[in-house]
Amino acid sequence: MNGRDKMAQALFDAVGMIDEEYIKEAADYKKNKKRKRLLRTVSLIAASLVVVTAIFIPLLIGLGSVFDRGGNASGSKMSVKTLKSGEKLAYDAAALIWQREGQTDYSYVDLSEAKAEKMIEYATKTPVAAKTETEIRVWIKLGSGEYVSPQLKQSVGNTGLDLFDFSPELELSDTIADIINNSESGNPK
Amino acid sequence: MKDSEIVDLYWKRDENAIRESDVKYGKMLRSVSNNFVSTEQDAEECVNDTYFKAWNQMPTDRPDKLGAYLTKIVRAVSVDRYRAETADRRGGPAIASEELSDMIPSDFSIDDHIDSQLLKETLNAFLSGLPKFSRIVFVKRYFYCESIMQICADTELTSSQVKTSLFRTREKLYEILKKEGLI
């Protein structure tokens, strides 16, 4: 057995000695998923019940509606569009992009450049209560082609949509969560 | 029965400890062992060996998470059996192990001694710093030796997403091992 094989074997054996909390965590994951699904359904129902109120929240905090492009007050809704995994947005417009846990596709709505920048500014200024788990990942795409996750540092690696393994995991602000819930509720697939 | 009650039975040298362990965790342990060995009978024997080892270790050990504790033992027993019986055949463990070896340079050489304690500590520190979902996928693949398809079924990810996640995690692990002078 050469050095490489020895090391590989030692590594494989060392994986067998990892902390029991990680072993339990992985074993329990499937069970938790059912609970998470239930929670997700309940939260979506709750979100749809308050959808009318929630639409006005961005207006109250000075963001304007996410659906109104270029600062006009038309209020016309943009539909939620779908992007396949690995597929990139083919134009230079700004957008809010999200992916729920377990989904392979991404959803997005168009934003005006000013709106996107305002959202980033707001998200970074507003304190966010730490959550232990997040079931959704969000990016804001600027017209420059740069991708930003609101509560994460910008990274040169954030140049496509095939994104994994952000650390720490994304923590959504309630504002962003509301925008997503509203747009999904308003545009059921 | 609660884990702590079963552990008490082990400590009291009450043979019901094994029966209760099997009632609570037997099915799960057989399932884990089946990822490593090729027959149901081998898996059954590995599980029996696991209870025997737990019986011998328990007066010293007092595990908080009995299921995870037994799983660690059954994995080690099953890996040993796999290595003894299938030295020149490929299977799930060989493929998973090969994935890990792919990140080690082909001209890598080591002394006879590998600091397994340091390796274990490095791995635990590495895992604690990983995002939860990446960690779960990594542990499912390299601890439980689950196939990509099994992981896809549990996580609802596509196989390419699982492979990408594992690839990136291995890349990060390589950097950590290199930094610690283990590779």
Coordinates of C-alpha atoms in Angstrom, one line a residue:
Chain A
M1 CA 0.0 0.0 0.0
N2 CA 1.5 3.4 -1.0
G3 CA 1.5 6.6 1.0
R4 CA -1.6 7.9 -0.7
D5 CA -3.6 4.8 -0.1
K6 CA -2.5 4.7 3.5
M7 CA -3.6 8.3 4.0
A8 CA -6.9 7.7 2.3
Q9 CA -7.5 4.7 4.6
A10 CA -6.6 6.7 7.6
L11 CA -8.9 9.5 6.5
F12 CA -11.8 7.1 5.9
D13 CA -11.2 5.6 9.4
A14 CA -11.0 9.1 10.9
V15 CA -14.3 9.9 9.4
G16 CA -15.6 7.0 11.5
M17 CA -14.5 8.7 14.6
I18 CA -16.1 12.1 14.2
D19 CA -18.3 13.6 16.9
E20 CA -21.5 11.8 17.6
E21 CA -23.5 15.0 17.2
Y22 CA -22.7 15.1 13.5
I23 CA -23.6 11.4 13.2
K24 CA -27.0 12.0 14.8
E25 CA -27.5 15.2 12.8
A26 CA -27.1 13.4 9.5
A27 CA -29.3 10.5 10.7
D28 CA -32.1 12.8 11.9
Y29 CA -32.1 14.9 8.7
K30 CA -34.7 12.9 6.9
K31 CA -37.0 13.0 9.9
N32 CA -36.7 16.7 10.4
K33 CA -37.4 17.3 6.7
K34 CA -41.1 16.2 7.2
R35 CA -41.4 18.7 10.1
K36 CA -39.8 21.4 8.0
R37 CA -42.2 20.8 5.2
L38 CA -45.1 21.2 7.6
L39 CA -43.6 24.4 8.9
R40 CA -43.1 25.7 5.4
T41 CA -46.7 24.9 4.5
V42 CA -48.0 26.7 7.6
S43 CA -45.8 29.7 7.0
L44 CA -46.9 30.0 3.4
I45 CA -50.5 29.8 4.4
A46 CA -49.9 32.5 7.1
A47 CA -48.0 34.6 4.5
S48 CA -50.9 34.4 2.0
L49 CA -53.3 35.5 4.7
V50 CA -51.4 38.7 5.3
V51 CA -50.4 39.3 1.7
V52 CA -52.3 42.6 1.3
T53 CA -50.8 44.0 4.4
A54 CA -47.3 42.8 3.5
I55 CA -47.4 44.5 0.1
F56 CA -47.4 47.8 1.9
I57 CA -44.5 47.1 4.2
P58 CA -41.8 47.9 1.7
L59 CA -43.7 51.2 1.0
L60 CA -43.8 52.0 4.6
I61 CA -40.0 51.5 5.1
G62 CA -39.2 53.5 2.0
L63 CA -38.3 50.8 -0.4
G64 CA -41.2 51.1 -2.8
S65 CA -42.8 48.0 -4.3
V66 CA -40.3 45.4 -5.5
F67 CA -42.4 45.0 -8.6
D68 CA -42.4 48.6 -9.7
R69 CA -39.4 49.1 -12.1
G70 CA -37.4 52.2 -12.6
G71 CA -39.0 54.1 -9.8
N72 CA -42.3 54.6 -11.5
A73 CA -45.4 54.1 -9.4
S74 CA -47.3 52.0 -11.9
G75 CA -47.4 49.1 -9.4
S76 CA -47.7 46.6 -12.2
K77 CA -46.7 43.2 -11.0
M78 CA -43.9 41.2 -12.6
S79 CA -44.4 37.5 -12.6
V80 CA -42.1 35.2 -10.9
K81 CA -39.8 33.6 -13.4
T82 CA -37.9 30.3 -13.2
L83 CA -34.3 29.7 -13.8
K84 CA -32.8 26.2 -14.2
S85 CA -29.9 25.2 -12.1
G86 CA -26.7 26.4 -13.7
E87 CA -28.5 28.7 -16.1
K88 CA -27.5 32.3 -15.9
L89 CA -29.6 35.4 -16.5
A90 CA -29.0 36.4 -20.1
Y91 CA -29.4 40.1 -19.7
D92 CA -28.0 42.9 -17.7
A93 CA -31.0 43.8 -15.6
A94 CA -31.1 43.6 -11.8
A95 CA -33.1 40.9 -10.2
L96 CA -34.0 39.3 -6.9
I97 CA -33.3 35.6 -7.0
W98 CA -34.2 32.9 -4.5
Q99 CA -34.2 29.2 -4.1
R100 CA -36.1 27.2 -1.5
E101 CA -34.4 24.3 0.2
G102 CA -34.9 21.1 -1.8
Q103 CA -35.7 23.0 -5.1
T104 CA -33.4 22.6 -8.0
D105 CA -34.7 25.6 -9.9
Y106 CA -34.4 29.2 -8.9
S107 CA -37.1 31.8 -8.9
Y108 CA -36.6 35.5 -9.7
V109 CA -38.3 38.8 -10.2
D110 CA -36.9 41.8 -12.1
L111 CA -35.8 44.8 -10.2
S112 CA -34.7 48.3 -11.2
E113 CA -31.0 49.0 -10.5
A114 CA -31.9 51.6 -8.0
K115 CA -34.3 49.3 -6.2
A116 CA -31.7 46.5 -6.1
E117 CA -29.1 48.9 -4.6
K118 CA -31.6 50.2 -2.1
M119 CA -32.5 46.7 -1.0
I120 CA -28.8 45.8 -0.4
E121 CA -28.3 49.0 1.5
Y122 CA -31.4 48.3 3.6
A123 CA -30.5 44.7 4.2
T124 CA -27.0 45.6 5.4
K125 CA -28.2 48.4 7.6
T126 CA -31.1 46.6 9.3
P127 CA -30.2 44.3 12.2
V128 CA -31.3 40.8 11.6
A129 CA -32.2 38.4 14.4
A130 CA -30.0 35.3 14.0
K131 CA -31.9 32.2 12.9
T132 CA -30.5 28.8 13.4
E133 CA -31.6 27.4 10.0
T134 CA -32.7 28.9 6.8
E135 CA -34.8 27.2 4.2
I136 CA -34.2 29.7 1.5
R137 CA -31.2 31.3 -0.2
V138 CA -31.4 34.7 -1.8
W139 CA -29.2 36.7 -4.1
I140 CA -29.6 40.2 -5.5
K141 CA -28.2 40.6 -9.0
L142 CA -27.0 44.0 -10.0
G143 CA -26.9 45.2 -13.6
S144 CA -23.1 44.9 -13.5
G145 CA -23.5 41.2 -13.3
E146 CA -22.4 41.1 -9.6
Y147 CA -24.4 38.8 -7.3
V148 CA -24.8 39.8 -3.7
S149 CA -26.4 37.9 -0.8
P150 CA -27.9 40.4 1.6
Q151 CA -26.5 39.2 4.8
L152 CA -23.3 37.8 3.4
K153 CA -20.0 39.3 2.3
Q154 CA -19.6 39.9 -1.4
S155 CA -17.4 37.4 -3.0
V156 CA -15.7 37.2 -6.3
G157 CA -17.0 33.6 -6.4
N158 CA -20.6 34.9 -6.5
T159 CA -20.6 35.2 -10.3
G160 CA -23.1 32.5 -11.2
L161 CA -26.1 30.9 -9.9
D162 CA -24.7 27.5 -9.3
L163 CA -23.9 28.5 -5.7
F164 CA -23.3 26.3 -2.7
D165 CA -21.8 26.3 0.6
F166 CA -22.0 29.9 1.8
S167 CA -20.5 30.2 5.2
P168 CA -22.2 31.3 7.4
E169 CA -25.4 30.3 5.8
L170 CA -27.7 33.0 4.7
E171 CA -30.0 34.6 7.2
L172 CA -32.9 36.3 5.7
S173 CA -34.2 39.6 6.9
D174 CA -38.0 39.7 7.4
T175 CA -38.2 42.3 4.6
I176 CA -36.6 40.0 2.0
A177 CA -38.7 37.1 3.3
D178 CA -41.8 39.2 2.9
I179 CA -41.0 40.2 -0.6
I180 CA -40.4 36.6 -1.7
N181 CA -43.5 35.3 0.1
N182 CA -45.6 38.1 -1.5
S183 CA -44.4 37.5 -5.0
E184 CA -44.9 33.8 -4.7
S185 CA -48.3 34.2 -3.3
G186 CA -49.2 36.7 -5.9
N187 CA -47.9 34.5 -8.7
P188 CA -48.6 30.9 -7.8
K189 CA -46.8 28.5 -10.1
Chain B
M1 CA -36.9 3.2 26.6
K2 CA -34.7 6.3 26.9
D3 CA -31.0 6.1 26.0
S4 CA -30.0 6.9 29.5
E5 CA -32.0 3.9 30.8
I6 CA -30.5 1.6 28.3
V7 CA -27.0 2.8 29.2
D8 CA -27.9 2.2 32.9
L9 CA -28.7 -1.4 32.0
Y10 CA -25.2 -1.8 30.4
W11 CA -23.6 -0.4 33.5
K12 CA -25.6 -2.8 35.7
R13 CA -24.4 -5.6 33.5
D14 CA -28.1 -6.4 32.7
E15 CA -28.4 -8.4 29.4
N16 CA -31.6 -6.6 28.7
A17 CA -29.4 -3.8 27.6
I18 CA -28.7 -5.6 24.4
R19 CA -32.3 -6.5 23.8
E20 CA -33.4 -2.9 24.3
S21 CA -30.6 -1.6 22.1
D22 CA -31.8 -3.9 19.4
V23 CA -35.4 -2.9 19.8
K24 CA -34.5 0.8 19.5
Y25 CA -31.6 0.8 17.1
G26 CA -31.2 -2.7 15.6
K27 CA -33.0 -1.8 12.3
M28 CA -30.9 1.4 11.8
L29 CA -27.6 -0.4 12.6
R30 CA -28.4 -3.2 10.1
S31 CA -29.2 -0.5 7.5
V32 CA -25.8 1.2 8.1
S33 CA -23.9 -2.0 8.1
N34 CA -25.6 -3.0 4.8
N35 CA -23.9 0.0 3.2
F36 CA -20.6 -1.6 3.8
V37 CA -21.0 -5.4 3.7
S38 CA -22.6 -7.4 0.9
T39 CA -25.0 -9.7 2.6
E40 CA -27.7 -9.5 5.2
Q41 CA -26.0 -12.2 7.2
D42 CA -22.8 -10.2 7.4
A43 CA -24.7 -7.2 8.5
E44 CA -26.4 -9.2 11.2
E45 CA -23.1 -10.5 12.4
C46 CA -21.7 -6.9 12.4
V47 CA -24.6 -5.7 14.5
N48 CA -24.1 -8.6 17.0
D49 CA -20.4 -7.7 17.2
T50 CA -21.4 -4.1 17.8
Y51 CA -23.5 -5.1 20.9
F52 CA -20.6 -7.2 22.1
K53 CA -18.2 -4.3 21.8
A54 CA -20.6 -1.9 23.4
W55 CA -21.1 -4.4 26.3
N56 CA -17.3 -4.5 26.8
Q57 CA -16.8 -0.7 26.5
M58 CA -19.8 0.5 28.4
P59 CA -18.6 0.2 32.0
T60 CA -16.1 2.8 30.9
D61 CA -18.0 4.8 28.3
R62 CA -21.2 6.6 29.2
P63 CA -22.6 7.8 25.8
D64 CA -25.1 10.6 25.7
K65 CA -26.3 9.7 22.2
L66 CA -26.5 5.9 22.3
G67 CA -27.7 5.6 18.7
A68 CA -24.7 7.6 17.3
Y69 CA -22.4 5.7 19.7
L70 CA -23.5 2.3 18.4
T71 CA -23.5 3.6 14.8
K72 CA -19.8 4.5 15.2
I73 CA -19.0 1.0 16.4
V74 CA -21.1 -0.7 13.7
R75 CA -19.3 1.4 11.0
A76 CA -15.9 0.4 12.3
V77 CA -16.9 -3.3 12.6
S78 CA -18.4 -3.2 9.1
V79 CA -15.4 -1.5 7.5
D80 CA -13.1 -4.1 9.1
R81 CA -15.3 -6.9 7.7
Y82 CA -15.5 -5.2 4.3
R83 CA -11.7 -4.9 4.2
A84 CA -11.1 -8.5 5.3
E85 CA -13.5 -10.0 2.8
T86 CA -13.4 -7.9 -0.2
A87 CA -9.8 -6.8 -0.5
D88 CA -9.7 -6.9 -4.2
R89 CA -13.3 -6.1 -5.1
R90 CA -14.9 -2.7 -5.5
G91 CA -18.0 -1.6 -3.7
G92 CA -19.6 1.4 -2.0
P93 CA -16.9 1.9 0.6
A94 CA -14.2 1.6 -2.0
I95 CA -15.7 4.2 -4.1
A96 CA -16.3 6.6 -1.2
S97 CA -12.8 6.0 0.0
E98 CA -11.4 6.6 -3.5
E99 CA -13.2 9.9 -3.7
L100 CA -11.3 11.0 -0.6
S101 CA -8.0 9.6 -1.9
D102 CA -8.5 11.6 -5.1
M103 CA -7.6 14.8 -3.2
I104 CA -4.4 13.4 -2.0
P105 CA -1.4 13.9 -4.3
S106 CA -0.4 10.7 -6.2
D107 CA 3.2 11.1 -5.1
F108 CA 2.2 11.6 -1.5
S109 CA 4.4 9.6 1.0
I110 CA 4.1 9.3 4.7
D111 CA 6.0 7.7 7.6
D112 CA 4.5 4.6 9.0
H113 CA 2.8 6.6 11.7
I114 CA -0.2 8.7 11.0
D115 CA -1.4 10.9 13.8
S116 CA -5.0 9.6 13.9
Q117 CA -5.9 11.7 16.9
L118 CA -4.8 14.9 15.1
L119 CA -6.7 13.7 12.0
K120 CA -9.8 13.2 14.0
E121 CA -9.6 16.6 15.7
T122 CA -8.9 18.3 12.4
L123 CA -11.9 16.6 10.9
N124 CA -14.2 17.6 13.8
A125 CA -13.0 21.2 13.6
F126 CA -13.5 21.2 9.9
L127 CA -17.0 19.8 10.2
S128 CA -18.0 22.3 12.9
G129 CA -17.1 25.1 10.4
L130 CA -19.1 23.7 7.5
P131 CA -22.6 24.9 6.7
K132 CA -25.1 22.5 8.1
F133 CA -26.4 21.2 4.9
S134 CA -22.9 20.5 3.4
R135 CA -21.9 18.8 6.6
I136 CA -25.0 16.5 6.4
V137 CA -24.2 15.5 2.8
F138 CA -20.6 14.9 3.7
V139 CA -21.4 12.7 6.7
K140 CA -24.0 10.8 4.8
R141 CA -21.5 10.0 2.1
Y142 CA -18.3 9.4 4.0
F143 CA -19.5 8.2 7.4
Y144 CA -22.6 6.3 6.5
C145 CA -21.3 5.5 3.0
E146 CA -24.6 6.2 1.5
S147 CA -24.8 6.2 -2.3
I148 CA -25.3 9.4 -4.2
M149 CA -28.9 8.2 -5.0
Q150 CA -29.7 7.6 -1.4
I151 CA -28.5 11.1 -0.5
C152 CA -30.6 12.6 -3.3
A153 CA -33.6 10.8 -2.0
D154 CA -33.1 12.1 1.6
T155 CA -32.2 15.7 0.6
E156 CA -34.3 16.1 -2.6
L157 CA -31.2 17.4 -4.3
T158 CA -30.2 16.3 -7.8
S159 CA -27.2 14.0 -8.2
S160 CA -25.1 16.8 -9.8
Q161 CA -25.9 19.1 -6.8
V162 CA -24.9 16.4 -4.4
K163 CA -21.7 15.7 -6.3
T164 CA -20.9 19.5 -6.5
S165 CA -21.5 19.9 -2.8
L166 CA -19.2 16.9 -2.0
F167 CA -16.5 18.2 -4.4
R168 CA -16.4 21.6 -2.8
T169 CA -16.4 20.2 0.7
R170 CA -13.4 17.9 -0.3
E171 CA -11.6 20.9 -1.7
K172 CA -12.1 22.7 1.6
L173 CA -11.0 19.7 3.5
Y174 CA -7.9 19.3 1.4
E175 CA -6.9 22.9 2.2
I176 CA -7.4 22.3 5.9
L177 CA -5.4 19.0 5.9
K178 CA -2.6 20.8 4.0
K179 CA -2.6 23.6 6.4
E180 CA -2.3 21.2 9.3
G181 CA 0.6 19.4 7.6
L182 CA -1.3 16.2 7.3
I183 CA -1.1 16.1 3.5

